[in-house]
XYZ file of C-alpha atoms in Angstrom:
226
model
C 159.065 55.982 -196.112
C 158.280 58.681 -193.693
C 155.382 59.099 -195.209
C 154.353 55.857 -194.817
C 155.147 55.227 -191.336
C 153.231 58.697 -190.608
C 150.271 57.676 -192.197
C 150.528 53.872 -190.259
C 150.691 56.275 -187.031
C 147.431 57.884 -188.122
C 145.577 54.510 -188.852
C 146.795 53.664 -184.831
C 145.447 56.656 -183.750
C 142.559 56.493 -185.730
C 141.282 52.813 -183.713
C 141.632 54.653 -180.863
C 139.439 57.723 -181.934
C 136.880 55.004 -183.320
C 136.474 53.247 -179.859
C 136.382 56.449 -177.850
C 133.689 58.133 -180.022
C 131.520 54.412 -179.657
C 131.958 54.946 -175.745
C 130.819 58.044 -176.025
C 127.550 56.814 -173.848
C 130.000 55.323 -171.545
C 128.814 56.934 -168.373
C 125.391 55.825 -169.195
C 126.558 52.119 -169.744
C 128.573 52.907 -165.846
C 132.182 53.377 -167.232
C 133.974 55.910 -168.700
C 135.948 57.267 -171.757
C 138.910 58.201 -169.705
C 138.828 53.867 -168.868
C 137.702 52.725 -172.145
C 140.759 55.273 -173.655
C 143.393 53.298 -171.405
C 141.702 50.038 -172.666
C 142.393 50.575 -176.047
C 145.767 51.482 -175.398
C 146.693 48.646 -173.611
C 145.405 46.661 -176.085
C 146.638 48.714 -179.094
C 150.566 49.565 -177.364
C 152.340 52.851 -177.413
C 152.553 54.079 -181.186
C 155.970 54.835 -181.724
C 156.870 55.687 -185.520
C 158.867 52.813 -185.823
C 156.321 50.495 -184.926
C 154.324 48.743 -187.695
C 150.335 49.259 -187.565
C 148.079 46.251 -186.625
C 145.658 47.981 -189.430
C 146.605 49.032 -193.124
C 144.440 51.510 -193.837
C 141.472 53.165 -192.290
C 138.880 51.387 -193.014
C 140.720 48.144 -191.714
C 141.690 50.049 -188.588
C 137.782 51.521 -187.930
C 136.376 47.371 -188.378
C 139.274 46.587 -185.616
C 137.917 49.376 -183.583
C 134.650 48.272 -183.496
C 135.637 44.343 -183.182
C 137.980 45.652 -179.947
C 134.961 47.756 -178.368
C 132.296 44.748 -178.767
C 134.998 42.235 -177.184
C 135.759 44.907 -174.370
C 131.957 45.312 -173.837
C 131.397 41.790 -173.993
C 133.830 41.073 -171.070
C 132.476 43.858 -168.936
C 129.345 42.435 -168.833
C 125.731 43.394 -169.414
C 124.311 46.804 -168.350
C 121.190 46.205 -166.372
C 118.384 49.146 -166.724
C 116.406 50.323 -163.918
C 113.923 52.945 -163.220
C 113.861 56.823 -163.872
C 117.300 55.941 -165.326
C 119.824 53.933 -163.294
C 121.632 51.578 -164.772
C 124.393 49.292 -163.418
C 126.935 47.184 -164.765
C 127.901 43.797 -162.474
C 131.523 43.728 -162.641
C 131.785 40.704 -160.243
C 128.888 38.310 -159.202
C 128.492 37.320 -155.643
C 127.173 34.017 -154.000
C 124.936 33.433 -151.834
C 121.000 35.215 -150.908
C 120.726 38.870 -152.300
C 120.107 41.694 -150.420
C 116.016 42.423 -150.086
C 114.368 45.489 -148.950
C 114.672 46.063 -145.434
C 118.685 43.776 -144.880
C 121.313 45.919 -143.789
C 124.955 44.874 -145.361
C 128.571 46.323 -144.878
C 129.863 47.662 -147.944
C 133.236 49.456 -149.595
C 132.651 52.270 -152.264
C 134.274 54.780 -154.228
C 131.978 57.452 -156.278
C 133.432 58.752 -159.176
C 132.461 61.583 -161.718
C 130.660 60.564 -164.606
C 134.089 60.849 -166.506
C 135.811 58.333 -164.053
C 138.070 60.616 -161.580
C 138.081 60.071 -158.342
C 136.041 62.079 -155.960
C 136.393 59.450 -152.475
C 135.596 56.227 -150.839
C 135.174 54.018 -148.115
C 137.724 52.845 -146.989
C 139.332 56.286 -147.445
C 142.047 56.813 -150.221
C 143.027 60.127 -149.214
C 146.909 61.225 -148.801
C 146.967 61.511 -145.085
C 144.008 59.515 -144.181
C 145.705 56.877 -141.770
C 146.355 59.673 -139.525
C 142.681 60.859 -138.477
C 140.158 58.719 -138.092
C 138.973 58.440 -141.314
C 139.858 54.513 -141.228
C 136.495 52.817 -141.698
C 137.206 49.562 -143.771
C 133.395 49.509 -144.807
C 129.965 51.168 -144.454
C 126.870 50.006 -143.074
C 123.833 50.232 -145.160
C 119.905 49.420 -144.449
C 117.944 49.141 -147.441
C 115.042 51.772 -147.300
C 116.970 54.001 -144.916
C 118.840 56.238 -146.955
C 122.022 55.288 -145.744
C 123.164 56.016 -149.452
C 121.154 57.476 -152.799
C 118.369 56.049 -153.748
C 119.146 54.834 -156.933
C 122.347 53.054 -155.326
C 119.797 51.193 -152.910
C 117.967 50.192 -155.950
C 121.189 48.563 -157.181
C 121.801 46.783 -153.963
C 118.633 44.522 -154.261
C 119.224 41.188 -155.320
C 122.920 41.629 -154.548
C 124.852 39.240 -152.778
C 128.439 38.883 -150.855
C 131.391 39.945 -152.859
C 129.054 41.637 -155.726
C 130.695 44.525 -157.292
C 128.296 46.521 -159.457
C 129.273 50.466 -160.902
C 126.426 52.222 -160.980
C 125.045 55.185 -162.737
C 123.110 58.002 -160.738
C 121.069 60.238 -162.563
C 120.523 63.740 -160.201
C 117.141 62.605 -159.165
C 117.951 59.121 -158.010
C 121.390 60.219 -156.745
C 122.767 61.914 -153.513
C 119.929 64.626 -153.038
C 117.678 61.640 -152.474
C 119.783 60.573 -149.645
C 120.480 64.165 -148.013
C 124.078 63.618 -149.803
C 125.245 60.942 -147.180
C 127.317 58.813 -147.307
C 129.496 62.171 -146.994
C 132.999 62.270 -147.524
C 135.625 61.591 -144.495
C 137.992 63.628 -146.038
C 138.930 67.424 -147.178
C 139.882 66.657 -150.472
C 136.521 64.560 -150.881
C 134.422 67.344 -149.136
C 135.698 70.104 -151.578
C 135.214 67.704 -154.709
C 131.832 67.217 -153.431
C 131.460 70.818 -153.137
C 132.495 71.751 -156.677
C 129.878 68.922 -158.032
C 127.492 70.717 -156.273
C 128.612 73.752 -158.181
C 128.134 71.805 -161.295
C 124.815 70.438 -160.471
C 122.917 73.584 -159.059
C 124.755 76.397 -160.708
C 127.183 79.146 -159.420
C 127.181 82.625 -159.922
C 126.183 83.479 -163.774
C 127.097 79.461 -164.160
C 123.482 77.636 -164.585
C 123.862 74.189 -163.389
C 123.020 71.030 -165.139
C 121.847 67.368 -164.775
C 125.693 65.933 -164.094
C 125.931 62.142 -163.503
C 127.803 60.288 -160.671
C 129.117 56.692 -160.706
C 128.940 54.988 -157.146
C 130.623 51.250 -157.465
C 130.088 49.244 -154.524
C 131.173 45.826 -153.216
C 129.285 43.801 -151.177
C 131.272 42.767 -147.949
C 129.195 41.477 -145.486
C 125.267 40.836 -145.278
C 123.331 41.473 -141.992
C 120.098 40.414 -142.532
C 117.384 42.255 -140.425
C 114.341 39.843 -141.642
């Protein structure tokens, strides 16, 4: 009996394995493993011993897997594909005109490393951040300025209020492009940003590599400059 309700645990286990090795491209399709993990496992439950499987073996168990993944792709929403690599993923539509080159709009952010932790935002998440005057609700951005990377302002077109779209910044379309602004308000931010930079261009006997950032944005406010 033990036996058995080892080998159910294993099954469990093994669903969640199959949908975390699918997303293994899941900062390229602008989410992450660490998200599409706790996805699973809310949808799976904790897997207590005493808990019967929702599979019976593993081969029933891997076809759940992949039925879970396509329904939890499927209600993300497409990936759209841009240029020199950027992708994006529209988690919420907006209404109304979309943003065209040269309109200025007032939007929130948060980037986040290419395996979803936090690095900082506007408005400002930080421990602390209510006392300084870190406390902008939003950010201003003009298309064609470089108020933000490149590949982020390639995003924004066609957007429209209350858009929310995650999007995937290769290192050529991403903050060097934009002389790394929209900097961070706050010290944890600026030292997370300085330890990607560590990543990206190398330290010491550490070569650096082509390390991907996610920048999701929403859409607060359009100011029109045309």
């Amino acid at each position: 009996q033990n036996f058995n309700k080892t080998m159910l645990v294993r099954s469990r286990l093994l669903l969640v394995l199959v949908v975390v090795q699918r997303a293994s491209s899941l900062a390229a399709r602008t989410t992450t493993r660490r998200a599409a993990l706790q996805s699973v496992v809310a949808v799976a439950g904790p897997l207590p011993v005493g808990v019967s499987a929702k599979c019976a073996d593993i081969e029933s168990c891997r076809e759940e897997g992949e039925r879970r993944y396509e329904e939890m792709e499927r209600a993300a929403g497409p990936v759209v594909s841009l240029d020199d690599g950027v992708r994006y993923r529209e988690l919420k539509k907006g209404e109304g005109p979309g943003l065209r080159a040269g309109d200025a709009a007032d939007i929130r952010f948060q980037v986040l490393q290419g395996n979803g932790y936090f690095m900082y935002s506007v408005p400002n998440r930080e421990p602390g951040a209510e006392k300084t005057n870190a406390l902008a609700e939003t950010y201003r951005v003009t298309l064609g300025s470089r108020d933000v990377p490149e590949g982020v302002e390639m995003a924004l077109l066609g957007a429209a209020k209350g858009s929310v779209r995650r999007v995937e910044l290769p290192p050529k379309k991403g903050f060097v492009t934009s002389d790394w602004r929209p900097e961070p308000t706050g010290y944890a931010g600026l030292q997370r940003i300085k330890r990607f930079k560590n990543v990206l261009y190398g330290s010491g006997s550490q070569p650096g590599y082509d390390a991907v950032l996610l920048f999701e944005f929403e859409v607060v406010k359009l100011r029109n400059t045309k």
